[in-house]
Each structure stands twice: as structure tokens, then as C-alpha cells.
Short mmCIF file of C-alpha atoms in Angstrom, two decimals:
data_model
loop_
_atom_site.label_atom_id
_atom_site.label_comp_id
_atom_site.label_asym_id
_atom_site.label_seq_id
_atom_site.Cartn_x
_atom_site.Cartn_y
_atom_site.Cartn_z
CA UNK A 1 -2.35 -15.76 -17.04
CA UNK A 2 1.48 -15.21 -17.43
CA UNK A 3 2.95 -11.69 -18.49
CA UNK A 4 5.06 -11.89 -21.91
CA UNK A 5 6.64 -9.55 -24.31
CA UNK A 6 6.21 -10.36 -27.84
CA UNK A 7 10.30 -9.62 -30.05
CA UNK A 8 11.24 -10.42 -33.55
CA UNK A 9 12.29 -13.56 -32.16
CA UNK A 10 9.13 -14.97 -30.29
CA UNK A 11 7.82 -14.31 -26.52
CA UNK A 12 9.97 -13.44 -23.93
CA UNK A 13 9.32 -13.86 -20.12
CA UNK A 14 10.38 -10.90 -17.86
CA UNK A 15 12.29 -11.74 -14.10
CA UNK A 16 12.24 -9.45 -11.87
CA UNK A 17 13.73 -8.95 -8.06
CA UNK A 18 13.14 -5.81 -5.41
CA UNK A 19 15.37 -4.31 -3.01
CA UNK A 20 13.20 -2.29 -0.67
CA UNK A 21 14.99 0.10 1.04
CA UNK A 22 12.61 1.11 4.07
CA UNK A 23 13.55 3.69 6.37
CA UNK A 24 12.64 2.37 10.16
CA UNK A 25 10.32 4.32 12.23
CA UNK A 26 12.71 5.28 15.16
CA UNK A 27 13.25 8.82 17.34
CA UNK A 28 17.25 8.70 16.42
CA UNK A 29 19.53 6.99 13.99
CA UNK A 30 21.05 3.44 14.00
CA UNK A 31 24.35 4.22 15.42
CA UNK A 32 23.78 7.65 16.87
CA UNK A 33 21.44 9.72 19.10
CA UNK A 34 20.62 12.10 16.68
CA UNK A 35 17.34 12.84 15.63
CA UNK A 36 16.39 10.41 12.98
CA UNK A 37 12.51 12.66 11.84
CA UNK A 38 12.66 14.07 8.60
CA UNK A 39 13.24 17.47 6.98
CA UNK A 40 15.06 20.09 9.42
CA UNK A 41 17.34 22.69 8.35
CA UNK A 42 20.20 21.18 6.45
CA UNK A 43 23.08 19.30 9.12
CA UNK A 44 21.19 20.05 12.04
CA UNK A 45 20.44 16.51 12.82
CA UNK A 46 23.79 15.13 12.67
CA UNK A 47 26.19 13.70 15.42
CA UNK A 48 30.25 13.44 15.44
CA UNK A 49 29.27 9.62 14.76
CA UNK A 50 27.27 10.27 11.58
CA UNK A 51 29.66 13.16 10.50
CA UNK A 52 32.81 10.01 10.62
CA UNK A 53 34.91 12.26 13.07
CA UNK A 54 38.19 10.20 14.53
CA UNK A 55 37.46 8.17 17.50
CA UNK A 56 33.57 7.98 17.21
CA UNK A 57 32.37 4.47 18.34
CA UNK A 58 28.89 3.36 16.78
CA UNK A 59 26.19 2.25 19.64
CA UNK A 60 23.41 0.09 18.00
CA UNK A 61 20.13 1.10 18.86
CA UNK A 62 18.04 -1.44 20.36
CA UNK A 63 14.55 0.30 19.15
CA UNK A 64 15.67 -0.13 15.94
CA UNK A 65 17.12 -4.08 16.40
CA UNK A 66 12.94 -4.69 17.98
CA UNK A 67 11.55 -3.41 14.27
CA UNK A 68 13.84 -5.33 11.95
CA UNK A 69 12.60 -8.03 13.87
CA UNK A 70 8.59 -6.84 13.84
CA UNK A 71 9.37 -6.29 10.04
CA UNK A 72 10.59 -10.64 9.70
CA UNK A 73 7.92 -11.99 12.10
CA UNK A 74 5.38 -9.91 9.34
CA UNK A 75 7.06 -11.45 6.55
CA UNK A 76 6.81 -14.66 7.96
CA UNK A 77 10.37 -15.12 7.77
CA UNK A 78 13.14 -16.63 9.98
CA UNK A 79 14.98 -14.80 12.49
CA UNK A 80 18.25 -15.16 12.93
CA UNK A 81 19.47 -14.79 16.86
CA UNK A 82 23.03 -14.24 15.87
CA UNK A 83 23.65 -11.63 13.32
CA UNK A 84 26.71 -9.19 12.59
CA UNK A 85 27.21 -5.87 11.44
CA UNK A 86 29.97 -5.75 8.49
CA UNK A 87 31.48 -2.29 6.64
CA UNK A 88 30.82 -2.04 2.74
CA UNK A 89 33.75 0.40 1.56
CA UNK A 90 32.79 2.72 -0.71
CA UNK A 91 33.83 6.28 -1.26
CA UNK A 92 30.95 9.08 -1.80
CA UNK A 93 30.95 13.16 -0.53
CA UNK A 94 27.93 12.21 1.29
CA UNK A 95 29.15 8.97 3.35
CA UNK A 96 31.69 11.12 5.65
CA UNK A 97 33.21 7.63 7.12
CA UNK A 98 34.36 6.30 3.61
CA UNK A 99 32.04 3.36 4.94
CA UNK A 100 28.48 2.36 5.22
CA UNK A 101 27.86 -0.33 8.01
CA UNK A 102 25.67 -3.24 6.71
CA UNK A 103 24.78 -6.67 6.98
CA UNK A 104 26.51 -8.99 4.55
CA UNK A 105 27.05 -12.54 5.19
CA UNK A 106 24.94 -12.57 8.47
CA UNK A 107 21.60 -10.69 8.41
CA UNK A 108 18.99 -10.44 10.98
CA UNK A 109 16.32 -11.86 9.09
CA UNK A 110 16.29 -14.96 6.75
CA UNK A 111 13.78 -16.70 4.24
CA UNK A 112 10.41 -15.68 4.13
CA UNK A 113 7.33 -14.99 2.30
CA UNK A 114 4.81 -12.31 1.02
CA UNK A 115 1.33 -12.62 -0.78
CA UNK A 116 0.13 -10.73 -3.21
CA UNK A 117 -3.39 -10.75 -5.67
CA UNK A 118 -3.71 -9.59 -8.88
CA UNK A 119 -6.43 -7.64 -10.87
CA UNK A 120 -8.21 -11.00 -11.98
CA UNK A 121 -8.10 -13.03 -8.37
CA UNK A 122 -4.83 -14.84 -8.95
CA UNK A 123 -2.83 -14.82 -5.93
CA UNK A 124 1.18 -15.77 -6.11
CA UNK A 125 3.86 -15.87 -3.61
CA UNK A 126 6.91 -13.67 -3.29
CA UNK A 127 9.95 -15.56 -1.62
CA UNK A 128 11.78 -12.95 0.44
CA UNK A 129 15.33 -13.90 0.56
CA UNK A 130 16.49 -11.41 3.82
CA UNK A 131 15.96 -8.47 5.35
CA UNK A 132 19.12 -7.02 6.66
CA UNK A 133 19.64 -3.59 8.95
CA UNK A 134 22.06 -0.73 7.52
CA UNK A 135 22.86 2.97 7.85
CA UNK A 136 20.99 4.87 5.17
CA UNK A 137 23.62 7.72 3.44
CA UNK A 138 23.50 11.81 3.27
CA UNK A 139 22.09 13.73 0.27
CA UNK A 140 24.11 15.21 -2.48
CA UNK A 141 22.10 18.62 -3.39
CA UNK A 142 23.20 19.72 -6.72
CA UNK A 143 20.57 22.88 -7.58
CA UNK A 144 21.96 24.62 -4.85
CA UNK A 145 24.74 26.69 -6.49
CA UNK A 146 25.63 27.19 -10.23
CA UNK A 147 29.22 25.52 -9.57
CA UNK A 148 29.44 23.36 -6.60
CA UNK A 149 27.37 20.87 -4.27
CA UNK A 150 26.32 20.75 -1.20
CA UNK A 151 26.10 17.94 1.46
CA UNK A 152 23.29 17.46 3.94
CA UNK A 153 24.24 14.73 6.47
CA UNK A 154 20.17 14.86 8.56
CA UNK A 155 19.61 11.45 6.38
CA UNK A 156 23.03 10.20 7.14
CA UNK A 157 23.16 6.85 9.98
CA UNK A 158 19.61 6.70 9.68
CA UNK A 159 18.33 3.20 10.45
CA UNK A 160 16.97 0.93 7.17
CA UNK A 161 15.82 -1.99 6.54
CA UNK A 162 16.66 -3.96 3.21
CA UNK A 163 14.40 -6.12 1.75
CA UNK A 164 15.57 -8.69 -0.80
CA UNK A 165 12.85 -10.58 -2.69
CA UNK A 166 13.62 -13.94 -4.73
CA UNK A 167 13.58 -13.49 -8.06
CA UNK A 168 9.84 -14.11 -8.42
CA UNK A 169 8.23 -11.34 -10.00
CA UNK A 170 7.36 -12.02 -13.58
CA UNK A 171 5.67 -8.42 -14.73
CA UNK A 172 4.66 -4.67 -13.84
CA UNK A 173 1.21 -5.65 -12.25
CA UNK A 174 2.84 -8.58 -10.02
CA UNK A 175 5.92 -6.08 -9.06
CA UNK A 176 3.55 -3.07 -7.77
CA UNK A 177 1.15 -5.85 -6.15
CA UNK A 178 4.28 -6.77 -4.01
CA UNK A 179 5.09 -3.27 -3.43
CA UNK A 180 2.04 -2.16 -2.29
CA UNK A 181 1.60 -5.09 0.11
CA UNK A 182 4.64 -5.03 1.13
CA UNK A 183 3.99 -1.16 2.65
CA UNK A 184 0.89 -2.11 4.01
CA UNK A 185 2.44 -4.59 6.17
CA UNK A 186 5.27 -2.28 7.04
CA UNK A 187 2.69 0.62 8.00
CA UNK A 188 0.55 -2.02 10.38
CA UNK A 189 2.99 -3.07 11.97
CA UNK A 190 4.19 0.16 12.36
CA UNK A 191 8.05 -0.05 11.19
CA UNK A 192 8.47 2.00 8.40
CA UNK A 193 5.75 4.75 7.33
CA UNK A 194 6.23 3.56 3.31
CA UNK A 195 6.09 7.69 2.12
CA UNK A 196 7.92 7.07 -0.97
CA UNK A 197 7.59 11.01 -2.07
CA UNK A 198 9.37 11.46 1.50
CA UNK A 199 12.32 8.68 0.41
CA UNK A 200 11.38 6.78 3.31
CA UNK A 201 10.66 3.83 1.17
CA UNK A 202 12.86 3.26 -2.39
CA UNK A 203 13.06 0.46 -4.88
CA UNK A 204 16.68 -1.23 -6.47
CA UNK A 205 14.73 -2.99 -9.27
CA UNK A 206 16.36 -5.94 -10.82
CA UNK A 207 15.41 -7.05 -14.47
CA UNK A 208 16.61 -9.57 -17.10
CA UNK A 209 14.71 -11.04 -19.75
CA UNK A 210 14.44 -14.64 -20.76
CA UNK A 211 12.74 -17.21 -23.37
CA UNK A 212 10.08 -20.22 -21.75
CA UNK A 213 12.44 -22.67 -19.90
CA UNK A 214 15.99 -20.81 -20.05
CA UNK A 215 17.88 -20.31 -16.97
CA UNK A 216 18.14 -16.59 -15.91
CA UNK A 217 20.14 -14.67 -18.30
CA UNK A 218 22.24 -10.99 -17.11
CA UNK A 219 20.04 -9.10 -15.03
CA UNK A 220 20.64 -4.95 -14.80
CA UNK A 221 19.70 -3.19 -11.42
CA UNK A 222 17.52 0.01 -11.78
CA UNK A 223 18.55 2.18 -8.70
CA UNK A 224 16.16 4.48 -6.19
CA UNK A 225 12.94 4.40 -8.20
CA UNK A 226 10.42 6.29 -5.59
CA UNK A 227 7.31 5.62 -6.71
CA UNK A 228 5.70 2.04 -7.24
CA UNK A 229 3.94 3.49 -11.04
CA UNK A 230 7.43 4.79 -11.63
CA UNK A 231 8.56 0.77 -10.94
CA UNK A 232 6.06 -0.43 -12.80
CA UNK A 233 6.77 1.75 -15.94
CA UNK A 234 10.51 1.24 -15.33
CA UNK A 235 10.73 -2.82 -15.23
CA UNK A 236 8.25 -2.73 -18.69
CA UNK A 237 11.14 -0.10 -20.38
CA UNK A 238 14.04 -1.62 -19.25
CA UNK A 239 12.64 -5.21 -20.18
CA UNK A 240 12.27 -3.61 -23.97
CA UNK A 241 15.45 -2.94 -24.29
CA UNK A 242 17.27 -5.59 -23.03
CA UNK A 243 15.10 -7.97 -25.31
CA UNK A 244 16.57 -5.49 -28.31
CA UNK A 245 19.85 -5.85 -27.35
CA UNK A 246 19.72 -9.59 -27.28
CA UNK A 247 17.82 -9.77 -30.56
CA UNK A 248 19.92 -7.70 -32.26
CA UNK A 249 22.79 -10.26 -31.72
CA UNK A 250 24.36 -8.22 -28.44
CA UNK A 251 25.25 -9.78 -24.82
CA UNK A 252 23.35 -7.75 -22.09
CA UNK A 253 26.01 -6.27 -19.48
CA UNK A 254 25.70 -6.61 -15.70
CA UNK A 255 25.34 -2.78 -14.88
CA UNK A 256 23.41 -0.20 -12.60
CA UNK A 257 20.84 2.18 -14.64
CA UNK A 258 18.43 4.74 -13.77
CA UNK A 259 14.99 5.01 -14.79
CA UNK A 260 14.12 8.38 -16.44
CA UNK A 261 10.32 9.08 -16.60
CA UNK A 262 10.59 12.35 -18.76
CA UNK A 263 12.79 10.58 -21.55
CA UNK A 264 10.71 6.88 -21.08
CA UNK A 265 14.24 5.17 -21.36
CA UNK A 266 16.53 4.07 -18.51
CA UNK A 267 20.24 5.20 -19.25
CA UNK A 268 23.54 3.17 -17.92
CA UNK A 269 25.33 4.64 -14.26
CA UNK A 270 28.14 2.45 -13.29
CA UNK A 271 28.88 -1.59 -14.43
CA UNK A 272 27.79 -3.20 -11.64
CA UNK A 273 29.97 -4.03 -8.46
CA UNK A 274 30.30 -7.65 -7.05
CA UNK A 275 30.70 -7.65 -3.27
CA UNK A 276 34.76 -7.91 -3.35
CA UNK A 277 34.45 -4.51 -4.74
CA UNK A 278 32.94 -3.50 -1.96
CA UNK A 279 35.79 -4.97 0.43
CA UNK A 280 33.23 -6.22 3.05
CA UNK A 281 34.54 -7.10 6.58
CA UNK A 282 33.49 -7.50 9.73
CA UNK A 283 32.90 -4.09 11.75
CA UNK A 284 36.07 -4.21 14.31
CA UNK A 285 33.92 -1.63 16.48
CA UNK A 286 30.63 -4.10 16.57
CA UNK A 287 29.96 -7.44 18.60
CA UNK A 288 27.86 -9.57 16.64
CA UNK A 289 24.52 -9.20 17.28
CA UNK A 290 23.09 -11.60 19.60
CA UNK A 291 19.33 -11.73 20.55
CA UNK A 292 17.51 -13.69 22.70
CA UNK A 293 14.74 -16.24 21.57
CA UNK A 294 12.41 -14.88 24.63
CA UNK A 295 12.68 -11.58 23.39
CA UNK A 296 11.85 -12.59 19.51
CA UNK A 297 8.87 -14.57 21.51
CA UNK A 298 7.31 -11.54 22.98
CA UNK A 299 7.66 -8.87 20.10
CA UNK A 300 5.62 -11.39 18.50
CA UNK A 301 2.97 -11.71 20.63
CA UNK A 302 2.54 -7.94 20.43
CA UNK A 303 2.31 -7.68 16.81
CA UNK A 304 -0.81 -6.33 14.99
CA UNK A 305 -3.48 -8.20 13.10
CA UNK A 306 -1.69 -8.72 9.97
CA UNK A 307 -3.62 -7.29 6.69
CA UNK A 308 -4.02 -11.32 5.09
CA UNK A 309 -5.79 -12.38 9.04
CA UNK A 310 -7.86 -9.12 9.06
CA UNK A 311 -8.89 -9.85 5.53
CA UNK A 312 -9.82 -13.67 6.28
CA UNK A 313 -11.53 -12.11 9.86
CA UNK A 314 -13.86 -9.97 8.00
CA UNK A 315 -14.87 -12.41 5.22
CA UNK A 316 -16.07 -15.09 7.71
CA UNK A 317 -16.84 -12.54 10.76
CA UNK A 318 -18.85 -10.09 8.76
CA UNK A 319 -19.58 -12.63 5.53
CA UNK A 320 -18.62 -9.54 2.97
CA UNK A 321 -16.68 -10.54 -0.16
CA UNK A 322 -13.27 -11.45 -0.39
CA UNK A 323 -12.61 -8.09 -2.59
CA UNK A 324 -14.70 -5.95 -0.14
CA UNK A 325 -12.41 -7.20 2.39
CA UNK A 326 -9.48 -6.39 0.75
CA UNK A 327 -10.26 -2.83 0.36
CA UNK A 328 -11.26 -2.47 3.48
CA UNK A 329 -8.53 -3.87 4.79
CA UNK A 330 -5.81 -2.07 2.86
CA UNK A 331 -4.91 0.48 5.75
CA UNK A 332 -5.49 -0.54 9.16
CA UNK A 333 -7.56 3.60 9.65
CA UNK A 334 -10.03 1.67 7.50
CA UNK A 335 -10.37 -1.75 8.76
CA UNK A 336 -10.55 0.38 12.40
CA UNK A 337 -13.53 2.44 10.88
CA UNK A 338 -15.29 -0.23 9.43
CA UNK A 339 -15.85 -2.09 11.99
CA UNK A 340 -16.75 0.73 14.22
CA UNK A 341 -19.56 1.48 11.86
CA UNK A 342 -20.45 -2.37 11.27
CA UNK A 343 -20.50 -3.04 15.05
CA UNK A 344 -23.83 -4.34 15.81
CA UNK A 345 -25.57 -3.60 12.49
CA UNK A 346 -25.48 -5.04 8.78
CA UNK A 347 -22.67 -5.41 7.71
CA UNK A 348 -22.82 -6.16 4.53
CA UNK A 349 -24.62 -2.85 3.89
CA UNK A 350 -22.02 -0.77 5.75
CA UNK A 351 -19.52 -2.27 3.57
CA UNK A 352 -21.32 -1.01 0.91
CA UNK A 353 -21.67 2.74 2.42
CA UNK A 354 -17.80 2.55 3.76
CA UNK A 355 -16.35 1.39 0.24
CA UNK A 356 -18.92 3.42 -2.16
CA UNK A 357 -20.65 6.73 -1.04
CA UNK A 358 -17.57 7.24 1.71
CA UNK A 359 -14.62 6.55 -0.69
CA UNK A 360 -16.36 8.22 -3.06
CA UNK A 361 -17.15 11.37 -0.70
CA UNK A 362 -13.49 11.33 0.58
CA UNK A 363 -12.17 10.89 -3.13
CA UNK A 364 -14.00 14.36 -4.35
CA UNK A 365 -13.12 16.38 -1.07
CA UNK A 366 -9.31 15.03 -0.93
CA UNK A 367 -9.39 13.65 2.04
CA UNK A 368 -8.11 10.65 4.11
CA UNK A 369 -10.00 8.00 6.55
CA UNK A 370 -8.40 10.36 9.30
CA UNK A 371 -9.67 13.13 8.65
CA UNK A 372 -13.52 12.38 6.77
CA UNK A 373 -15.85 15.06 8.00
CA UNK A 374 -18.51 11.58 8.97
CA UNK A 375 -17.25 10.04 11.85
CA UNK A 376 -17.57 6.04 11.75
CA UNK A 377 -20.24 6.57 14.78
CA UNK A 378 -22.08 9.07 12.74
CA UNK A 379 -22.54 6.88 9.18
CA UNK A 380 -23.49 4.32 12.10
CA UNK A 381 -25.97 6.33 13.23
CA UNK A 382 -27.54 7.33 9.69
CA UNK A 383 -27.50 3.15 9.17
CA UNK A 384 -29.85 2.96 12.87
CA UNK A 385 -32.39 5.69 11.10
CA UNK A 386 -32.37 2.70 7.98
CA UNK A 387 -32.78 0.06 10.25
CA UNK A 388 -35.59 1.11 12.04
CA UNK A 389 -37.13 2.48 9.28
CA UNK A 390 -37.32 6.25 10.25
CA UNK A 391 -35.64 6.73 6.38
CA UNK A 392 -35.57 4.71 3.18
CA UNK A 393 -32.12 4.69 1.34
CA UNK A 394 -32.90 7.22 -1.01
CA UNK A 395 -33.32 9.72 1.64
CA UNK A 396 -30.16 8.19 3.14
CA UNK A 397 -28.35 9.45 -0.05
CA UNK A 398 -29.50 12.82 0.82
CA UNK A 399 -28.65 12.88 4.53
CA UNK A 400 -25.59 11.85 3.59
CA UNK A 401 -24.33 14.29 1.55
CA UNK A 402 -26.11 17.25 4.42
CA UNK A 403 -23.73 15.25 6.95
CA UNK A 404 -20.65 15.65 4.38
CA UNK A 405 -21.01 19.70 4.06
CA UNK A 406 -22.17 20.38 7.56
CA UNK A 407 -20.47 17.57 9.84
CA UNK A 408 -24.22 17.53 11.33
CA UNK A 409 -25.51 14.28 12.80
CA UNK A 410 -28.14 12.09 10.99
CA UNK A 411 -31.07 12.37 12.97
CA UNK A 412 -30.52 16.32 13.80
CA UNK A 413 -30.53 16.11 9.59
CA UNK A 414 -33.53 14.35 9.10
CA UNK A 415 -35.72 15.99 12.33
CA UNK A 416 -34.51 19.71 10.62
CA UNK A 417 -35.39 18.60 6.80
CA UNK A 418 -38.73 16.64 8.24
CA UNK A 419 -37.16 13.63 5.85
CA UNK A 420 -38.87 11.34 8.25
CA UNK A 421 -40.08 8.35 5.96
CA UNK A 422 -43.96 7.67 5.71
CA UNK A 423 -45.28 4.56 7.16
CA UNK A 424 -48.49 5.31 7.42
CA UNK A 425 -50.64 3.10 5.73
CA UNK A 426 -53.76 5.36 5.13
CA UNK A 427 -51.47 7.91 3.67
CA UNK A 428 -49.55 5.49 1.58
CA UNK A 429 -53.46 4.16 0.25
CA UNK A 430 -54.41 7.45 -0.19
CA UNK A 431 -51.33 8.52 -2.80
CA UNK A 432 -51.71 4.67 -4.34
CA UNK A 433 -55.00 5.44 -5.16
CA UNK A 434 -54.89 8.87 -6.53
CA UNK A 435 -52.02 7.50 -8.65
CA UNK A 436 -54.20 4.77 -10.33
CA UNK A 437 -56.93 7.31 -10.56
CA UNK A 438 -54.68 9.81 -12.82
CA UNK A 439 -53.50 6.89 -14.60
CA UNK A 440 -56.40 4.32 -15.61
CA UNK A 441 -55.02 3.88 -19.02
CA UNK A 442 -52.22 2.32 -17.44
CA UNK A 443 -53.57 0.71 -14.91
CA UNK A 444 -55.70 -1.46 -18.19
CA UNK A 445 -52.14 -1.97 -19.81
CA UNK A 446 -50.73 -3.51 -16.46
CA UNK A 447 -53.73 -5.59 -16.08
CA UNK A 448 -53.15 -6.74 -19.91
CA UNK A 449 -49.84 -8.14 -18.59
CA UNK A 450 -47.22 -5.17 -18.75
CA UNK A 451 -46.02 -5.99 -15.37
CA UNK A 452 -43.16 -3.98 -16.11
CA UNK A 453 -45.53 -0.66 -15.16
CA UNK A 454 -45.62 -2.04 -11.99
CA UNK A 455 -42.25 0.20 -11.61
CA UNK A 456 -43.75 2.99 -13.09
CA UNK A 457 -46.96 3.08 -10.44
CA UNK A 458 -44.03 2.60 -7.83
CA UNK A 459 -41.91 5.56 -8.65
CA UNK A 460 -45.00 7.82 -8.99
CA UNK A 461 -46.05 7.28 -5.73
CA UNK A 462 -42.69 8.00 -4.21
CA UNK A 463 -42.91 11.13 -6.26
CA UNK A 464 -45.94 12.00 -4.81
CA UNK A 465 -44.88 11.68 -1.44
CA UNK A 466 -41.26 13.21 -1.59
CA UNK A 467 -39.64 10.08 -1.76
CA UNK A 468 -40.33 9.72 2.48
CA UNK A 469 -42.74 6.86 1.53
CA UNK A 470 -41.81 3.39 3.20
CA UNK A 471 -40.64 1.78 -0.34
CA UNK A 472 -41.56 -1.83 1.12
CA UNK A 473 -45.21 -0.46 2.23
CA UNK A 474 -45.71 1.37 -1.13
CA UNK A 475 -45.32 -2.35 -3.36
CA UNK A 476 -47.43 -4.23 -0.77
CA UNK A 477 -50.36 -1.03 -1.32
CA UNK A 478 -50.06 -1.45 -5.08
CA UNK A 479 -49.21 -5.41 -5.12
CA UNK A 480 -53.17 -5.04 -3.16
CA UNK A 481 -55.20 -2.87 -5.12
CA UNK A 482 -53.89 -3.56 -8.79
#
């Protein structure tokens, strides 16, 4: 079902293109070998190359060439073996060089593709229109002093990775879909860690508005939005307005905003450069960037199990639902434990413990896959104690939780507690019987055709016996004797 905004003048259809801006999982910069890891005191990680002293020549590093590429073969987009490295004049405090080096009319990766699914099972395609390597920029810190600024140059020639979608998106939902997607396949295949609190992964947001069948009309870019709800809330703001502006008889202009949260508005930056503002040409210090096909060949057959083939894997390996497998899927810590725990066992049910009582557990404690207090061999192991029948699921529920506070194992839990479930059949007879006994009145009504008692007699047997009884042997006692 398509996403619309309802104005004075009718419905109006929202467009909507990303620029990612992922920083690329490498020990030093793009150009330099300083350290590229973030935080560090302020300057510390900075060369004469990122600091745009006289005379510095720029040496590409090759690490970060082999995940631009990892980052295309995952979008299932082209790569292009001859690419060059072009300057985009500019002048900030924090770009030292006057210059940021980019890739403008050649980039390293071409046309390809993401998919997303929304909320109700619809799944679209994002075109990606490139991908192209450049040096990220140093920070501007303005709370420092009461009258000036201060420059910190660590962030300055780190390595990035652009991301250019078509414009495809057409609302919020479809826009953090792509974004959230688009970091999981950057985190499995290791390129980019997608911390967007850290700035290691940032969103240009482009929006323009439109009526049903109209070709685009001006589109305004939303700079460095950091978080994908922030995204979300920003493209659904900045959508409102523009359809004001064009109802109230105005022209939209071509300009860079930002998106302020606080204020719920986005407020206007700069008009918006074309690339001749930017002066591009080719870097005189730079060969073009030539990589072999060979090379291209073999990153590729080292890449990951993509998050769509895991997904696919599971439903027909382990025959769990499509949305199951999505979740479990959605970091590859997860897909890793899950199948760990489903190795050999059902695995529909450990779905079911992995997705509810786990996420759940981890969700109250605030903790990650890495670090859950149950091991994936340990909710294995309370699964065995199911399988054989040495405990029913509702004394699962219990062990469970004793496993969450004391990191003990499930059978060490259940030998202590003496939670061992009752199959013994003259026991199980015994409690049946002494239930009907204490409840003939009932037992008439059931005959009369309440079967619903039938649950009743169940539960107060269980009762009686502590909830160890073998649920299965306790309905074939009473299924007997009633």
C-alpha cells in the first residue's frame, strides 16, 4: 500500500534518495598511516598528510580499495576495474588541504541493488546508483571555549564509503527499512561497523514532493542525520513543508537543510552547490585506480553469507517462518547462535526459545547476543532435558530463568531443584484418581458433555504434582478413566 500525504490540494507522493556516508573498517586512514580507530585525545591521530602540510603525497591504501569492493559485490552491484580519485574544492577550518579527495565522474562501484521488507510483507527494491571511496573531514568543536573553536583533525583522511541510492524511496517506513538493511549488510560483511551514535555511519537525505504521475519536482538535501528514527522523522517534516510551500503558491528552492529534532522543523544551511561549484578535477598526485578482475574474483569468493541467503537457508534448512528467519537473521551473532542451539534438535522450537524467552531475557537485563549470561550450548542443553522428557516446558520456563541469574547449567538446575518430570504411570494414576475423587460433581458435569473440564481435571493434576508430571501421560490417564 503506497505512502501519501493528504494537502489542501489533494494527495501528494513523497521521493526520497540516501547518501550513506559509512566510515570503512580499516587500522589507518585512506591516504595516510595514521591511526584511523576512533576517539583518542584530540590531534593525536593525525599525519603531515591529513594535516595538508606542503609536499605531502597521498598513498592509497589498498585495505581500504579490498572493502569498497566487499561493500559492491554485497550490493550486488558492478565493479568498476578502472576508477579515479578527483579533488572537490571546498574551503572549511577543518579540511586543512582546502580539498577533499573523492570520486566524481569515475567511482569504484556502479549500479546495484538492495532489498528491503516492510511491516506488512511487501518487499521493494532500492536501485543503488554508486558507491564511491573519499576522505571523511575533521570536526569543528564549538562548546569548547566561550569565543572561539577548536579543530580536531583524528577524523580527518579517514576512509568512507558513499552510498548513493536511486531515487526510490517513497516514505519513512521504506527509508529506515533501507537503512537498516543496508547496515546489516555492511556489518556482515564486515566493512563498516554502522554505529551511527559513533558517526561512523550518517545519512544526506534527499526529499521532494510530488502529485500521482508528475515528474520529480525540486528536491532539498537534509545533511548528517545520525540516527535512522531521526531520518525517518526528518523525511515526514521536511515533506510537510515543502507540500506548504507549493500549496501556498511558492516554488521550492534547491538548498541544503538540517533536521532539528528539539524544534520538529528542519531550517535552511546553504542553497545547494552543483558540482562546478565544487571545481572537481582529476587528483594530479593519483594514478587512476586500476584493479584487477582476478582480484575482484577472489574477494568474492571470500565474502560472508549474505543476510537475504542466510534468511532463504534457514527457511528451507530449518523450515521456520519467513519472519522468524528474518529476525534471526538480522545480525550475523544471532544467526551464529541459532544454529548452534538448533544443531541437531527442533528447530522450530529453538526458534521459538531464541526469538521469545531469550530476546525477551536479553531485552530486560540490557544485554547483547555477545554477551547473554545462556550460552547457545547451554539453552541447547535445557532443549535435550525437553526432548528426552526429563522436563515438561513449564518447568523449562523455570530452569530458564535459574540459568539467567546464576549462569548454572540445565541439568545441574534441575538435579539441585529435583524438577525432574514424573513419568511414572502409577504415580500419575494415583494423583488422576484422587483428583476425580475430590471432584465427583465435576466429573458428572464432564460426563454430561462439558468437555471443556477436561482442562480443568488436567491442570489439577499438574497442581498436585508440582507441575513435574509428564503433561502427555497426565491426558492419556484422564482421556482412560473419565
Amino acid at each position: 500500500m503506497s505512502y501519501t500525504l493528504e494537502g489542501r490540494t489533494g494527495t501528494w507522493e513523497i521521493v526520497v534518495g540516501l547518501e550513506v556516508h559509512a566510515q570503512v573498517i580499516s587500522h589507518s586512514k585512506l591516504f595516510s598511516g595514521a591511526s584511523a580507530s576512533y576517539g583518542g585525545e584530540p590531534n593525536t591521530h593525525v599525519s603531515l598528510v591529513d594535516a595538508g602540510f606542503p609536499g605531502m603525497l597521498p598513498v592509497l591504501n589498498h585495505e581500504c580499495v579490498a572493502q569498497a569492493i566487499r561493500t559492491g559485490l554485497g550490493l550486488r552491484a558492478r565493479i568498476n576495474l578502472e576508477s579515479r580519485f578527483d579533488r572537490k574544492n571546498y574551503f572549511y577550518a577543518d579540511l586543512p588541504t582546502g580539498y577533499q579527495i573523492s570520486q566524481f565522474t569515475h567511482p569504484i562501484v556502479g549500479e546495484g541493488t538492495v532489498e528491503i521488507e516492510l511491516s506488512d510483507g511487501t518487499v521493494r527494491h532500492i536501485g543503488i546508483t554508486r558507491l564511491h571511496m573519499e576522505q571523511d573531514a575533521g570536526k569543528s568543536m564549538h562548546d569548547q571555549d566561550p569565543t572561539r573553536s577548536f579543530i580536531d583533525l583524528n577524523r580527518a583522511g579517514v576512509a568512507l564509503m558513499e552510498i548513493v541510492s536511486e531515487p526510490d524511496i517513497r516514505s519513512p517506513e521504506e527509508a529506515g527499512a533501507y537503512l537498516r538493511k543496508l547496515r546489516q549488510i555492511l556489518r556482515y560483511l564486515g566493512t563498516c561497523d554502522g554505529n551511527m551514535e559513533e558517526g561512523s555511519m550518517r545519512a544526506d537525505v534527499n526529499v521532494s514532493v510530488r502529485k500521482a504521475g508528475e515528474p520529480f519536482r525540486t528536491r532539498c538535501e537534509i545533511k548528517n542525520v545520525n540516527s535512522i528514527r531521526y531520518v525517518m522523522h526528518a523525511i515526514e517534516v521536511e515533506a510537510t513543508r515543502q507540500i506548504e510551500v507549493w500549496e501556498d503558491g511558492g516554488e521550492v528552492d534547491q538548498e541544503t537543510r538540517l533536521f532539528d529534532p528539539s524544534r520538529n522543523e528542519t531550517r535552511s544551511l546553504r542553497s545547494k552547490e552543483d558540482a562546478h561549484d565544487y571545481r572537481y578535477f582529476p587528483d594530479p598526485d593519483l594514478l587512476p585506480l586500476v584493479v584487477e578482475q582476478t582480484w575482484v574474483d577472489e574477494l568474492e569468493r571470500a565474502l560472508p553469507e549474505l543476510p537475504d541467503d542466510k534468511r532463504d537457508r534457514f527457511i528451507k534448512q530449518y523450515g521456520i517462518p519467513r519472519y522468524d528467519a528474518s529476525v534471526l537473521v538480522a545480525e550475523q551473532a544471532i544467526a551464529d547462535y541459532y544454529e548452534e542451539v538448533a544443531k541437531g534438535r527442533d528447530s522450530r522450537l529453538a526458534a521459538n526459545w531464541v526469538t521469545g524467552d531469550l530476546f525477551g531475557a536479553l531485552n530486560r537485563t540490557g544485554r547483547s547476543i555477545q554477551d547473554s549470561p545462556i550460552s547457545a550450548q547451554a539453552l541447547g542443553g535445557m532443549l535435550d532435558l525437553m526432548a528426552d522428557k526429563t522436563i515438561n516446558g513449564k518447568i523449562a520456563k523455570e530452569v530458564f530463568e535459574d540459568m539467567l541469574e546464576t549462569g548454572d547449567s540445565a541439568a545441574d538446575i534441575v538435579e539441585r531443584k529435583g524438577l525432574k518430570q514424573v513419568t511414572d504411570t502409577g504415580a500419575i494414576d494415583a494423583a488422576v484418581a484422587d483428583v476425580l475423587a475430590r471432584n465427583a460433581d465435576k466429573v458428572e458435569e464432564y460426563r454430561g458433555g462439558k468437555d471443556r473440564l477436561f482442562g480443568f481435571f488436567v491442570g489439577q493434576v499438574m497442581k498436585a504434582m508440582a507441575g513435574k508430571a509428564n503433561p502427555a501421560i497426565v491426558n492419556e490417564a484422564l482421556k482412560k478413566v473419565l
